[in-house]
Short mmCIF file of C-alpha atoms and ligand atoms in Angstrom, two decimals:
data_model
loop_
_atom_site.label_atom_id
_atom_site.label_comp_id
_atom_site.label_asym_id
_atom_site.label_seq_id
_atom_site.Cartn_x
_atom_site.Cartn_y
_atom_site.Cartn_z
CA UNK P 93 104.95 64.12 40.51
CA UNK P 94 101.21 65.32 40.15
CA UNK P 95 100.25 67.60 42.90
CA UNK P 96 98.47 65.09 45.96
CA UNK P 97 95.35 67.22 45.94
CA UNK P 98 94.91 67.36 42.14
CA UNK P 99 94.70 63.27 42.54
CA UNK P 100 91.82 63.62 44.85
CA UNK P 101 88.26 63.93 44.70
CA UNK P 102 87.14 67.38 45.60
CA UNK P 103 89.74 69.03 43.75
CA UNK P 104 88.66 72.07 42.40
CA UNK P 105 90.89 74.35 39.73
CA UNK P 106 91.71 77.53 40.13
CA UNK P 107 89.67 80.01 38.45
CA UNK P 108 90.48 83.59 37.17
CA UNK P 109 88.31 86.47 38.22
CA UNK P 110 87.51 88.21 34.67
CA UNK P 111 85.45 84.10 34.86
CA UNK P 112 82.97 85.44 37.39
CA UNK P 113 79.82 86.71 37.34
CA UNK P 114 80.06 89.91 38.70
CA UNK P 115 76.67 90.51 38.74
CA UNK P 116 76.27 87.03 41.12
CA UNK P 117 79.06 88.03 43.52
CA UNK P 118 78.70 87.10 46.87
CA UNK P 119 78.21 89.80 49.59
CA UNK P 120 80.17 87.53 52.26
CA UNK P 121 82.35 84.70 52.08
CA UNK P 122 82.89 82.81 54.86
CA UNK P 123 86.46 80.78 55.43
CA UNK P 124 87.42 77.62 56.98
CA UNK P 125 91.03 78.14 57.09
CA UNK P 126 91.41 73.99 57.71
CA UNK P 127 94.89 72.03 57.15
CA UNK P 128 98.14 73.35 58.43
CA UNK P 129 98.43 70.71 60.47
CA UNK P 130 98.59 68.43 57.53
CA UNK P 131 99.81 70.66 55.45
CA UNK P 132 103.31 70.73 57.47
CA UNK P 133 103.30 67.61 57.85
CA UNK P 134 103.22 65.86 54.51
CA UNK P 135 106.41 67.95 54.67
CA UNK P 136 108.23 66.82 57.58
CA UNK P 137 107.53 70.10 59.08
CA UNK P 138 106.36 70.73 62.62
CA UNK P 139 102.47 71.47 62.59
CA UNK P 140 103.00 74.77 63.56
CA UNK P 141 104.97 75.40 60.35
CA UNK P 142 101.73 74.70 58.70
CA UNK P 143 100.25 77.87 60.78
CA UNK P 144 102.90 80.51 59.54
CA UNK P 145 102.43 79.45 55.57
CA UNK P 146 98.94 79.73 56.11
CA UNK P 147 98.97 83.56 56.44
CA UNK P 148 100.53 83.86 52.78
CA UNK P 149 96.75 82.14 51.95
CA UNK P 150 95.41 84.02 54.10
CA UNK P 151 96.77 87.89 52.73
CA UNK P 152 96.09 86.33 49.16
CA UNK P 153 92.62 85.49 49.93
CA UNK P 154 91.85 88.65 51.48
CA UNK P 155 93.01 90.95 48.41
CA UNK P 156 91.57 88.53 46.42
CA UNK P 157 88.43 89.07 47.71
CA UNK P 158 88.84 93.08 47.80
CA UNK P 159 89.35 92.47 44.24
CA UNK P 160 86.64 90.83 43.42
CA UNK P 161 84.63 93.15 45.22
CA UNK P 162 83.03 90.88 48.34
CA UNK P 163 81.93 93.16 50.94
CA UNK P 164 82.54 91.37 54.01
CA UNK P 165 85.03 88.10 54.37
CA UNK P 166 84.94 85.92 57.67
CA UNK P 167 87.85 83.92 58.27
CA UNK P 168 88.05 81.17 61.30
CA UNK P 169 91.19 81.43 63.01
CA UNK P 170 90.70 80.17 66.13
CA UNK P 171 87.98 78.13 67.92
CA UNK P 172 86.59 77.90 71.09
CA UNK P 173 87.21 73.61 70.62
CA UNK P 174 90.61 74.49 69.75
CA UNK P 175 92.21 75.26 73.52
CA UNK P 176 92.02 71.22 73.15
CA UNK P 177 95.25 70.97 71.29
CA UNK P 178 98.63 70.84 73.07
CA UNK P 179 99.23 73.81 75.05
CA UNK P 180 102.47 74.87 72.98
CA UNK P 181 100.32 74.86 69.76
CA UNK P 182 97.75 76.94 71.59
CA UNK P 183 100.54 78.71 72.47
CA UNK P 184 102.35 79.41 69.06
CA UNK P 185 98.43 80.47 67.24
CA UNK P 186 98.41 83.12 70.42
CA UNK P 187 101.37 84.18 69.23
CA UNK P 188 101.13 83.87 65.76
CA UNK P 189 97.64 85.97 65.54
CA UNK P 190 99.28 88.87 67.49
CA UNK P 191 101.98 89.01 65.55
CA UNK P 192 100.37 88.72 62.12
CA UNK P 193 98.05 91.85 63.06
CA UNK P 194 101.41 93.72 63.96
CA UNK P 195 102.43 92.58 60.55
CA UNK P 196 99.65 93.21 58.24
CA UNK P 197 97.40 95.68 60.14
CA UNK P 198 98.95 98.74 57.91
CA UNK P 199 98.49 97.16 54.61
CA UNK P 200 94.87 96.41 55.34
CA UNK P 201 94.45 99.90 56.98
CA UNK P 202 96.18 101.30 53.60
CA UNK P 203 93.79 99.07 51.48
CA UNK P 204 90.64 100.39 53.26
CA UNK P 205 89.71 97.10 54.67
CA UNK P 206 88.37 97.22 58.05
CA UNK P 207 89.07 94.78 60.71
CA UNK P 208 86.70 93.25 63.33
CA UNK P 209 86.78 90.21 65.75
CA UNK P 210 83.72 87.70 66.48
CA UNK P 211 84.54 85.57 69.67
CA UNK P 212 84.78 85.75 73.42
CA UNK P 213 87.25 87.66 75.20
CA UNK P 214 87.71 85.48 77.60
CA UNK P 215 90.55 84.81 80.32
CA UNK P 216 92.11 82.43 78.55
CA UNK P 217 93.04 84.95 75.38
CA UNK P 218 96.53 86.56 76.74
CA UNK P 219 96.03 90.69 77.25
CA UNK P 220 99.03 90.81 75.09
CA UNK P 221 96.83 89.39 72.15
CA UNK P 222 93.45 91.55 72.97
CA UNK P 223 95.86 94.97 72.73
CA UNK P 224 96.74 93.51 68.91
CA UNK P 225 93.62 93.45 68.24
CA UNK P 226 92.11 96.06 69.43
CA UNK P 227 94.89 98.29 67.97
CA UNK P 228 93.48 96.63 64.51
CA UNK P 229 89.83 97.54 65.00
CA UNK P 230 90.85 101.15 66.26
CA UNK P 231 93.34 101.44 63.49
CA UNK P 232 90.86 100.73 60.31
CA UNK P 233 87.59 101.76 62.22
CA UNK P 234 86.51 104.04 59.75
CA UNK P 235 87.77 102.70 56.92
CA UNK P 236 84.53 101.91 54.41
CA UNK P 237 85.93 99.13 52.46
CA UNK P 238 85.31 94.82 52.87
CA UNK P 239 84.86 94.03 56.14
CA UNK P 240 87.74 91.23 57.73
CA UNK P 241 85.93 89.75 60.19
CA UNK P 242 88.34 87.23 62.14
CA UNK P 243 86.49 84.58 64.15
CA UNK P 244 88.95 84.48 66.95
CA UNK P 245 88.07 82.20 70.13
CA UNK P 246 85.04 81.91 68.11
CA UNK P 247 82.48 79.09 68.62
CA UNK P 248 78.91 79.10 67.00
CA UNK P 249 77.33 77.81 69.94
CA UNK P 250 79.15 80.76 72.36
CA UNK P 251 78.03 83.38 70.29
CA UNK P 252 73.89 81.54 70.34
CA UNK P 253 74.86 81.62 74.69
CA UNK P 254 76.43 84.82 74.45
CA UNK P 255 73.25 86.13 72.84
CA UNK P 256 70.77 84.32 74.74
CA UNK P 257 72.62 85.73 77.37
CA UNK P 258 72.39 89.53 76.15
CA UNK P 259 68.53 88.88 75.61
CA UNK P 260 67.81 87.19 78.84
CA UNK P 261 69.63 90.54 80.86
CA UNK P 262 67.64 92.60 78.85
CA UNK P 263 64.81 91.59 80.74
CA UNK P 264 62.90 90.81 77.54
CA UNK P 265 59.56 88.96 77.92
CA UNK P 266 59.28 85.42 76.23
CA UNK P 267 56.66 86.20 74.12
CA UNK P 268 59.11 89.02 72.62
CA UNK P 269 62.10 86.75 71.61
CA UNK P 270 62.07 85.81 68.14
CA UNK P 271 64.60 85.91 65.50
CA UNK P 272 65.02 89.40 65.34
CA UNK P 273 65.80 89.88 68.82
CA UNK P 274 68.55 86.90 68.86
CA UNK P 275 70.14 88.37 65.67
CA UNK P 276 70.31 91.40 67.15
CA UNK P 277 72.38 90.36 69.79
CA UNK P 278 74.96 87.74 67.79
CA UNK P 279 78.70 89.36 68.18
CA UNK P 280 78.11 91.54 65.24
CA UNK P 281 74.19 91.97 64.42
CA UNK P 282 75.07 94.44 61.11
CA UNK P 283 76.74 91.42 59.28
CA UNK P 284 74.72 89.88 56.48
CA UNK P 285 75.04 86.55 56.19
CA UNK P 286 77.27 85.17 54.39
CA UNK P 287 75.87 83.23 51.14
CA UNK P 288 78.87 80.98 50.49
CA UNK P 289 80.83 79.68 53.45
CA UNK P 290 84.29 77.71 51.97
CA UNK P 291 85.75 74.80 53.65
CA UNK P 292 89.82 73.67 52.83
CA UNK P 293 91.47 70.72 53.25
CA UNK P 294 88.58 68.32 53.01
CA UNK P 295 87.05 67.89 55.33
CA UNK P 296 82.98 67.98 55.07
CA UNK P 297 81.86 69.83 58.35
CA UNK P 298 81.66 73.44 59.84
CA UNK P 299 83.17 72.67 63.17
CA UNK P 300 80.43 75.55 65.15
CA UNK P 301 81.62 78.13 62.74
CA UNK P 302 78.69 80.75 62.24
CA UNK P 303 75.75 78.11 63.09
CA UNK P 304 73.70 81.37 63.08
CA UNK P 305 74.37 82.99 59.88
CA UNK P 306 75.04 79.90 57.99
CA UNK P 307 71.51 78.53 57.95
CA UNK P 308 70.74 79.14 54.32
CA UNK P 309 74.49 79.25 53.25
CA UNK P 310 76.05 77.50 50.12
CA UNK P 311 78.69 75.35 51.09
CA UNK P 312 81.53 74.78 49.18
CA UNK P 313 84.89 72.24 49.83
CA UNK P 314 87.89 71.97 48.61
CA UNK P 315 90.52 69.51 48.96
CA UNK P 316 93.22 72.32 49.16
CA UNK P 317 94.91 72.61 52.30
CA UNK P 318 95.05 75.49 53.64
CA UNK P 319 98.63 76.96 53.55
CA UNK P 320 98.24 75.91 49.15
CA UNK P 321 95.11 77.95 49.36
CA UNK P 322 95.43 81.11 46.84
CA UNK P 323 92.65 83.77 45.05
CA UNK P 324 92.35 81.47 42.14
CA UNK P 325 90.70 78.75 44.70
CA UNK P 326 88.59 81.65 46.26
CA UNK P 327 86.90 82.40 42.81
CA UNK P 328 87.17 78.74 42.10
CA UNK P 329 84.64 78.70 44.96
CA UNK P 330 82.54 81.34 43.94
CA UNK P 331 82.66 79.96 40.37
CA UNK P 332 80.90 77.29 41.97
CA UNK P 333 78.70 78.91 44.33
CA UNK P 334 77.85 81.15 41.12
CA UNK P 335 76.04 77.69 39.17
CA UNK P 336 74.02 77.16 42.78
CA UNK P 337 70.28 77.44 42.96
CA UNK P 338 69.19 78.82 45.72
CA UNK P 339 65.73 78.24 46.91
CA UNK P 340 65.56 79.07 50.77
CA UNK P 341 62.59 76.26 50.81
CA UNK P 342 60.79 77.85 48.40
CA UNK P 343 60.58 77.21 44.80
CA UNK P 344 62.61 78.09 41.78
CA UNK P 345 61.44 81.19 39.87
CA UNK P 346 59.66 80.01 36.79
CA UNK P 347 61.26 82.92 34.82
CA UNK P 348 65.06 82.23 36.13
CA UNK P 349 65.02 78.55 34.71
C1 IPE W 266 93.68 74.94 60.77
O1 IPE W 266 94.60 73.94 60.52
C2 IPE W 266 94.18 75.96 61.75
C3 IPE W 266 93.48 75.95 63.05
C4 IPE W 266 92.52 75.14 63.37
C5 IPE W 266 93.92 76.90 64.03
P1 IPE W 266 94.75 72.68 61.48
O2 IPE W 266 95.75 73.00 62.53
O3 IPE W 266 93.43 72.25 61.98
O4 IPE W 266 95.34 71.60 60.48
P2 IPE W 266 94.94 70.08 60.40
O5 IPE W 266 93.46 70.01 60.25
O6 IPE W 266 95.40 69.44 61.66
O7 IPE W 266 95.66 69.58 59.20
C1 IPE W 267 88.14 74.44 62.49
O1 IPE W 267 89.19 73.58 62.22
C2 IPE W 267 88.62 75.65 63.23
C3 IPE W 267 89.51 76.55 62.48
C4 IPE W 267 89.83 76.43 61.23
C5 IPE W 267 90.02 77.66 63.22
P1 IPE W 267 89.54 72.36 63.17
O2 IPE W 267 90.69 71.66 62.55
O3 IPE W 267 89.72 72.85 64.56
O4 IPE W 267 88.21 71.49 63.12
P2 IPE W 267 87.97 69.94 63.39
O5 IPE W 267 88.53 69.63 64.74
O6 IPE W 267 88.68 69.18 62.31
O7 IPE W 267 86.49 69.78 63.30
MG1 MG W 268 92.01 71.01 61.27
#
């Protein structure tokens, strides 16, 4: 039988990396890590199921994008809409987070990536789960390689509060706030933004994932849900992102065309 995403529209092929540009690589790459759910069950499988394959996509991804050289990869693993779903659910992705850091935080340490969270720390995140990953970020602190940046009880609108927040307690004058200040105060204010943000499982929105930094992004979906999701579809993405024009409201460049 023909793979069910290869029948749909959106379906993109995997690509091999030596089929890049690597002169047009992105700096950042921002991930919707969308369709577990589904995922499990087109399988029979409980949803949660879906969660645990997805961190085979997710390790592949992540050396995939060491290997291609990105410099900082964003992942979404966990939203502030998502305390909706049933509480065992919310439950099992508590779980599942803390122990997948256990799991993978010396292989990242050993491959020089270092690890970061964007979100709130708020009450509702068990202690357990904040030791994890704190013990990540301490762990691979100084490490100088891509940047894993997991968006963790992460909401785009939060972080724009959180800021506005930050600036208002700063006692800054209104005439003073401008871009600059608010960037300055989003969770982590040295992070570029990313130029392509990627989107499984296809589904066409960005669910309050980096509202900020994804202004001027190139956005990129994929039919592939997200426990199929492998480094061929990751350059498959960039492949695309690679034949983009990118004109930030501007014009295209005479000589470039
Ligand atoms: C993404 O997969 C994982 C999280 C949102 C935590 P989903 O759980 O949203 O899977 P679908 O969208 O229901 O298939
Ligand atoms: C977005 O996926 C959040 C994560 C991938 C962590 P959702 O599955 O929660 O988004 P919606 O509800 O389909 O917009
Ligand atoms: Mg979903």
């Amino acid at each position: 039988m023909m793979d069910h995403a290869a029948e749909r529209s959106g379906y993109v092929a995997p690509v091999e990396l030596a089929a890049l540009d690597p002169s047009r690589m992105p700096r950042h790459v921002a991930v919707v890590m969308d369709g577990n759910g589904r995922w499990a069950q087109r399988r029979g499988l409980p949803r949660t199921d879906g969660h645990a394959a997805g961190e085979e996509a997710l390790l592949d991804t992540v050396w995939g994008a060491v290997d291609a050289g990105v410099r900082w990869l964003t992942v979404y693993a966990f939203s502030t809409e998502n305390w909706k779903r049933p509480v065992d659910e919310v439950r099992y992705l508590m779980g599942f987070n803390e122990r997948l850091l256990m799991r993978r935080r010396d292989e990242l340490h050993a491959r020089n990536v270092r690890v970061q969270f964007l979100g709130r720390r708020d009450w509702r995140v068990p202690r357990r789960v904040l030791r994890r990953m704190d013990e990540a970020v301490d762990l691979t602190r100084h490490n100088t390689g891509m940047v894993l940046s997991m968006a963790f009880n992460y909401g785009g609108r939060a972080e724009l509060v959180d800021a506005v927040k930050a600036l208002v307690a700063s006692g800054i004058p209104a005439s003073k706030v401008n871009e600059k200040a608010i960037r300055s105060h989003l969770y982590d204010p040295a992070m570029p933004d990313p130029e392509l943000v990627v989107r499984t499982s296809g589904e066409l929105r960005t669910s309050n994932f980096l509202m900020w930094q994804a202004a001027y992004s190139e956005l990129v979906f994929t039919d592939v849900l997200w426990p199929d999701f492998r480094r061929g579809d990751l350059y498959a993405a960039i492949a695309e992102f690679q034949q983009r024009n990118r004109r930030f409201g501007g014009l295209d460049d005479p000589d470039v065309r």
